[in-house]
């Protein structure tokens, strides 16, 4: 098949969603399909809506020689009206890759109503879906008021381990690390944006005894510079400059060396459509503290391989941190359970292979 993939910006962008899109493209290419990436420029939401009335964009899509459209659902504001024209004038079916719904993020009520109206109109205008989790599928079904054509194809984390579901550490190594003297070593992995909940994590540390927990923060600060400035200021205001370290972006080698030393991954997101980062941490035997909204519960089992916390409640998060600091045997058991959770998760090849097989059912029939 000839497939057109519509995204914003570069497919090499560092995020879980773009990693998923890259893995899907590679799986399609391995099966002999051609994929043309059609990139729309990153703009604000209102400017994205204006893409629907730009003649140059419509002409480009209408003339595209493709058998199937793949659209990252992130692009929904740019496509909500364009898709009506595609359905009318272009024979290719439209499949949306849904990572999570924008309306499920935390926004002011009036803004969220606009997002909901536009996004729901987009979802009603496509033929089928690739969902990254059962939770995302259920949310789309709720929006549509019916079951939709689609498949759940989970993200994976074996890109870290050479396409094998083999963790980096052994259970004995995880146990030895957990029982080391000293503070609990937590790591936050992700771009510094409000949805990831780093501000809540920093406020949680502020309530804990000094020297009990350290935090290493790895992620780009240029995605939302105002927010990055805000969290750095929070660290200073709470007197945490010796307990918190900002690393920015790290290449894979440096990142792996850092994570191997950590005890725990803490990313208390306000919402995750899946949460690849939790699986990535589990490849190193790190229990995960995750937000309880969204699909993190499909990876993190409270009390077994991590904990789920409500958004914006630093006291709850802090209680989990100090409990694991004080009970290293429990930390050890949870770390070993995290290794096992990573080991039994589908690989990218398995998951994307299922997605590709499903997409092939949409191939045009020979005339």
Coordinates of C-alpha atoms in Angstrom, one line a residue:
X1 CA 0.0 0.0 0.0
X2 CA 0.9 3.6 -0.4
X3 CA 0.3 5.3 2.9
X4 CA 0.1 9.0 3.8
X5 CA 1.0 9.8 7.4
X6 CA 0.0 13.2 8.7
X7 CA 1.8 14.6 11.7
X8 CA 3.0 17.9 13.1
X9 CA 6.6 18.9 12.8
X10 CA 9.3 16.2 12.6
X11 CA 8.7 12.5 13.1
X12 CA 12.0 12.4 14.9
X13 CA 10.6 14.6 17.7
X14 CA 11.4 13.2 21.2
X15 CA 8.2 12.1 22.7
X16 CA 6.3 8.9 23.4
X17 CA 3.8 9.6 20.7
X18 CA 6.3 10.3 18.0
X19 CA 8.3 7.2 19.0
X20 CA 5.1 5.2 18.5
X21 CA 4.6 6.8 15.0
X22 CA 8.2 6.0 14.1
X23 CA 7.8 2.4 15.1
X24 CA 4.6 2.0 13.1
X25 CA 6.3 3.5 10.0
X26 CA 9.2 1.0 10.3
X27 CA 6.8 -1.9 10.7
X28 CA 4.9 -0.8 7.6
X29 CA 8.1 -0.5 5.6
X30 CA 9.3 -3.9 6.7
X31 CA 6.1 -5.3 5.2
X32 CA 6.8 -3.6 1.9
X33 CA 4.5 -0.6 2.2
X34 CA 5.6 2.9 1.3
X35 CA 4.9 5.7 3.8
X36 CA 4.9 9.4 2.8
X37 CA 5.1 11.6 5.8
X38 CA 3.1 14.8 5.4
X39 CA 4.1 17.3 8.0
X40 CA 2.0 20.3 9.1
X41 CA 3.8 23.1 10.9
X42 CA 3.6 23.4 14.7
X43 CA 1.4 26.4 15.6
X44 CA -1.2 27.4 18.2
X45 CA -4.6 25.7 18.3
X46 CA -6.3 28.6 16.5
X47 CA -3.7 28.6 13.7
X48 CA -4.1 24.8 13.4
X49 CA -7.8 25.3 12.9
X50 CA -7.0 27.7 10.1
X51 CA -5.2 24.9 8.2
X52 CA -8.7 23.7 7.3
X53 CA -9.3 26.6 5.0
X54 CA -5.9 26.9 3.4
X55 CA -6.1 26.0 -0.3
X56 CA -2.5 24.9 -0.5
X57 CA -3.0 22.3 2.2
X58 CA -6.2 21.0 0.6
X59 CA -4.7 20.8 -2.8
X60 CA -1.7 18.8 -1.4
X61 CA -3.9 16.3 0.3
X62 CA -6.4 16.0 -2.5
X63 CA -3.7 15.2 -5.0
X64 CA -1.8 12.8 -2.8
X65 CA -1.4 9.4 -4.4
X66 CA -2.1 7.2 -1.4
X67 CA -4.3 4.1 -0.7
X68 CA -4.7 4.8 3.0
X69 CA -4.5 7.9 5.3
X70 CA -2.9 7.6 8.7
X71 CA -3.4 10.6 10.9
X72 CA -1.9 11.3 14.3
X73 CA -4.9 12.4 16.3
X74 CA -2.8 15.2 17.7
X75 CA -3.5 16.9 14.3
X76 CA -7.3 16.9 14.8
X77 CA -7.7 20.7 14.8
X78 CA -6.0 20.9 11.4
X79 CA -8.1 18.1 9.9
X80 CA -11.6 18.4 11.3
X81 CA -13.0 20.0 8.1
X82 CA -10.3 18.8 5.7
X83 CA -11.4 15.3 6.4
X84 CA -14.9 16.0 5.2
X85 CA -13.4 16.9 1.8
X86 CA -11.1 13.9 1.8
X87 CA -14.1 11.6 2.4
X88 CA -15.9 13.2 -0.4
X89 CA -13.2 13.5 -3.0
X90 CA -10.4 11.0 -2.1
X91 CA -11.0 7.2 -2.1
X92 CA -8.5 6.4 0.6
X93 CA -9.9 5.5 4.0
X94 CA -8.8 7.6 7.0
X95 CA -7.3 5.9 10.1
X96 CA -6.5 7.9 13.2
X97 CA -3.7 7.0 15.6
X98 CA -5.0 8.0 19.0
X99 CA -2.4 8.5 21.8
X100 CA -4.8 10.4 24.1
X101 CA -7.6 12.9 23.8
X102 CA -6.7 16.6 24.2
X103 CA -10.0 17.1 26.0
X104 CA -8.8 14.7 28.8
X105 CA -5.9 17.0 29.7
X106 CA -6.3 19.7 32.4
X107 CA -7.5 22.9 30.8
X108 CA -9.7 25.9 31.9
X109 CA -13.4 24.8 31.4
X110 CA -14.1 27.2 28.6
X111 CA -11.0 26.1 26.6
X112 CA -11.8 22.5 27.3
X113 CA -15.3 22.9 25.9
X114 CA -13.8 24.1 22.6
X115 CA -11.3 21.3 22.5
X116 CA -14.1 18.8 23.1
X117 CA -16.3 20.1 20.4
X118 CA -13.5 20.2 17.7
X119 CA -12.0 16.9 18.8
X120 CA -15.3 15.0 18.9
X121 CA -16.2 16.3 15.4
X122 CA -12.9 15.0 14.1
X123 CA -13.3 11.6 15.7
X124 CA -16.7 11.2 14.1
X125 CA -15.2 11.9 10.7
X126 CA -12.6 9.1 10.4
X127 CA -13.1 5.4 9.3
X128 CA -11.1 3.6 12.0
X129 CA -8.6 3.9 14.8
X130 CA -5.3 2.6 16.2
X131 CA -5.5 2.9 19.9
X132 CA -2.4 2.9 22.2
X133 CA -4.4 1.4 25.2
X134 CA -7.7 0.0 26.2
X135 CA -8.3 3.1 28.1
X136 CA -7.9 5.3 25.0
X137 CA -10.2 3.0 23.1
X138 CA -12.9 3.2 25.8
X139 CA -12.7 7.0 25.8
X140 CA -13.2 7.2 22.0
X141 CA -16.1 4.8 22.2
X142 CA -17.6 7.0 24.9
X143 CA -17.2 10.1 22.7
X144 CA -18.7 8.4 19.7
X145 CA -21.5 6.7 21.7
X146 CA -20.7 3.4 19.9
X147 CA -17.9 0.9 19.4
X148 CA -15.6 2.0 16.6
X149 CA -13.5 0.1 14.0
X150 CA -10.1 -0.2 15.5
X151 CA -7.3 -2.1 17.2
X152 CA -5.4 -1.7 20.4
X153 CA -1.6 -1.8 19.7
X154 CA 0.4 -1.1 22.8
X155 CA 3.6 0.9 22.9
X156 CA 6.6 -1.0 24.0
X157 CA 10.0 -0.2 25.6
X158 CA 12.3 -2.9 24.0
X159 CA 13.8 -0.1 21.8
X160 CA 16.0 0.4 24.9
X161 CA 17.2 -3.2 25.0
X162 CA 17.9 -4.0 21.4
X163 CA 14.3 -5.3 20.5
X164 CA 14.4 -7.9 23.2
X165 CA 12.2 -8.0 26.2
X166 CA 15.2 -8.5 28.5
X167 CA 15.7 -6.1 31.3
X168 CA 19.0 -4.3 31.9
X169 CA 19.4 -5.6 35.5
X170 CA 18.9 -8.9 37.2
X171 CA 16.7 -9.4 40.2
X172 CA 19.8 -9.7 42.4
X173 CA 21.1 -6.4 41.1
X174 CA 17.8 -4.6 41.8
X175 CA 17.7 -6.0 45.3
X176 CA 21.3 -4.9 46.1
X177 CA 20.5 -1.4 44.8
X178 CA 17.4 -1.1 46.9
X179 CA 19.2 -2.1 50.1
X180 CA 22.0 0.5 49.7
X181 CA 22.2 3.0 52.5
X182 CA 21.4 6.6 51.8
X183 CA 18.4 8.6 50.4
X184 CA 15.8 7.2 48.0
X185 CA 17.0 8.1 44.5
X186 CA 14.0 9.1 42.3
X187 CA 14.2 10.1 38.7
X188 CA 11.7 12.1 36.5
X189 CA 11.9 11.4 32.8
X190 CA 10.0 13.5 30.3
X191 CA 9.7 16.9 28.6
X192 CA 9.1 19.6 31.2
X193 CA 5.5 20.4 30.5
X194 CA 2.6 20.9 33.1
X195 CA 0.8 17.7 32.1
X196 CA 3.7 15.6 33.4
X197 CA 3.2 16.8 37.0
X198 CA 6.8 17.7 37.9
X199 CA 5.6 20.7 40.0
X200 CA 3.6 18.3 42.1
X201 CA 6.7 16.0 42.6
X202 CA 8.8 19.0 43.7
X203 CA 6.1 20.1 46.2
X204 CA 6.0 16.5 47.5
X205 CA 9.8 16.6 48.2
X206 CA 9.4 19.9 50.1
X207 CA 7.2 18.1 52.7
X208 CA 9.8 15.3 53.3
X209 CA 12.7 15.2 55.8
X210 CA 15.8 16.7 54.3
X211 CA 18.1 14.0 53.0
X212 CA 15.5 11.3 52.6
X213 CA 14.9 11.6 48.9
X214 CA 16.8 13.0 45.9
X215 CA 15.4 13.7 42.5
X216 CA 17.1 13.7 39.1
X217 CA 15.2 15.4 36.3
X218 CA 15.9 14.4 32.7
X219 CA 14.0 16.1 29.9
X220 CA 14.0 19.0 27.5
X221 CA 13.3 22.4 29.0
X222 CA 12.7 24.2 25.7
X223 CA 9.3 22.7 25.0
X224 CA 7.6 25.0 27.6
X225 CA 10.2 27.5 28.8
X226 CA 7.8 29.3 31.1
X227 CA 7.0 26.1 32.9
X228 CA 10.6 25.1 33.1
X229 CA 11.4 28.4 34.7
X230 CA 8.5 27.9 37.1
X231 CA 9.7 24.5 38.3
X232 CA 13.3 25.7 38.8
X233 CA 12.0 28.5 40.9
X234 CA 10.0 26.1 42.9
X235 CA 13.1 24.1 43.7
X236 CA 14.8 27.3 44.9
X237 CA 11.8 28.5 46.9
X238 CA 11.6 25.2 48.8
X239 CA 15.4 25.0 49.5
X240 CA 15.8 21.8 47.4
X241 CA 18.8 22.8 45.3
X242 CA 21.0 20.2 46.8
X243 CA 18.4 17.4 46.5
X244 CA 17.2 18.1 42.9
X245 CA 19.4 18.0 39.8
X246 CA 18.4 19.1 36.3
X247 CA 20.1 17.2 33.5
X248 CA 18.3 18.5 30.5
X249 CA 18.3 16.1 27.5
X250 CA 20.8 13.2 27.8
X251 CA 21.9 10.8 25.1
X252 CA 21.0 7.2 25.5
X253 CA 24.4 6.1 27.0
X254 CA 24.4 8.8 29.7
X255 CA 20.7 8.3 30.4
X256 CA 21.1 4.6 30.9
X257 CA 24.1 5.1 33.2
X258 CA 22.0 7.5 35.3
X259 CA 18.9 5.3 35.5
X260 CA 20.8 2.2 36.6
X261 CA 21.7 4.1 39.8
X262 CA 18.1 5.1 40.5
X263 CA 15.6 3.4 42.9
X264 CA 12.3 4.7 41.5
X265 CA 10.7 6.5 38.5
X266 CA 8.3 9.3 39.5
X267 CA 6.2 10.9 36.8
X268 CA 2.9 11.9 38.4
X269 CA 1.2 12.9 35.2
X270 CA -2.2 14.6 35.1
X271 CA -3.1 12.3 32.3
X272 CA -1.4 9.6 30.2
X273 CA -3.0 7.8 27.2
X274 CA -0.5 5.0 28.0
X275 CA 2.8 6.1 29.5
X276 CA 5.8 4.5 27.7
X277 CA 8.1 6.1 30.3
X278 CA 6.8 3.7 33.0
X279 CA 7.7 0.7 31.0
X280 CA 11.1 2.2 30.2
X281 CA 11.8 2.6 33.9
X282 CA 10.7 -1.0 34.5
X283 CA 13.4 -2.2 32.1
X284 CA 15.8 -1.0 34.8
X285 CA 13.8 -2.5 37.7
X286 CA 12.3 0.9 38.7
X287 CA 8.9 0.9 40.3
X288 CA 6.8 3.7 39.0
X289 CA 4.8 6.4 40.7
X290 CA 2.3 7.4 38.1
X291 CA -0.9 9.5 37.9
X292 CA -4.1 7.7 38.4
X293 CA -5.9 9.4 35.5
X294 CA -5.7 7.7 32.1
X295 CA -4.1 4.4 31.2
X296 CA -1.1 4.2 33.6
X297 CA -3.1 1.5 35.5
X298 CA -2.7 -0.8 32.5
X299 CA 1.1 -0.9 33.4
X300 CA 1.3 0.0 37.1
X301 CA -0.3 -2.2 39.7
X302 CA -0.5 -0.3 43.0
X303 CA 1.5 -2.0 45.7
X304 CA 3.1 -4.4 43.3
X305 CA 5.3 -2.6 40.8
X306 CA 4.5 1.0 41.7
X307 CA 1.8 3.4 42.9
X308 CA -0.9 5.5 41.4
X309 CA -1.5 9.0 42.8
X310 CA -4.2 11.6 42.2
X311 CA -3.0 14.7 40.3
X312 CA -2.1 17.8 42.2
X313 CA -1.9 16.1 45.6
X314 CA 1.8 16.3 46.7
X315 CA 1.0 15.1 50.2
X316 CA -0.2 11.7 48.9
X317 CA 2.8 11.5 46.6
X318 CA 5.2 12.3 49.5
X319 CA 3.7 9.6 51.7
X320 CA 4.5 7.0 49.0
X321 CA 8.1 8.3 48.6
X322 CA 8.9 8.3 52.3
X323 CA 7.3 4.9 52.8
X324 CA 9.6 3.3 50.1
X325 CA 12.6 5.1 51.5
X326 CA 12.0 3.6 54.9
X327 CA 11.0 0.1 53.7
X328 CA 13.8 -1.1 51.4
X329 CA 12.6 -4.7 51.4
X330 CA 9.3 -3.5 49.9
X331 CA 11.2 -1.3 47.4
X332 CA 13.2 -4.4 46.4
X333 CA 10.1 -6.5 45.8
X334 CA 8.5 -3.8 43.8
X335 CA 11.6 -3.3 41.7
X336 CA 11.8 -7.1 40.9
X337 CA 8.1 -7.0 40.0
X338 CA 8.8 -4.1 37.7
X339 CA 11.4 -6.2 35.9
X340 CA 8.8 -9.0 35.4
X341 CA 6.2 -6.5 34.1
X342 CA 8.6 -5.3 31.5
X343 CA 9.6 -8.8 30.5
X344 CA 6.0 -9.9 29.8
X345 CA 4.9 -6.8 27.8
X346 CA 4.6 -7.2 24.0
X347 CA 7.6 -6.0 22.0
X348 CA 7.4 -3.3 19.4
X349 CA 7.6 -5.9 16.7
X350 CA 4.7 -7.9 18.1
X351 CA 2.5 -4.9 18.8
X352 CA 3.2 -3.0 15.6
X353 CA 2.9 -6.2 13.6
X354 CA -0.7 -6.6 14.8
X355 CA -1.4 -3.0 13.8
X356 CA 0.0 -3.5 10.3
X357 CA -1.9 -6.7 9.8
X358 CA -5.1 -4.8 10.7
X359 CA -4.2 -1.9 8.4
X360 CA -3.7 -4.3 5.6
X361 CA -7.4 -5.2 5.8
X362 CA -8.1 -1.7 4.6
X363 CA -6.1 -2.2 1.4
X364 CA -7.9 -1.4 -1.8
X365 CA -9.5 -4.4 -3.5
X366 CA -8.2 -5.3 -7.0
X367 CA -10.6 -4.0 -9.6

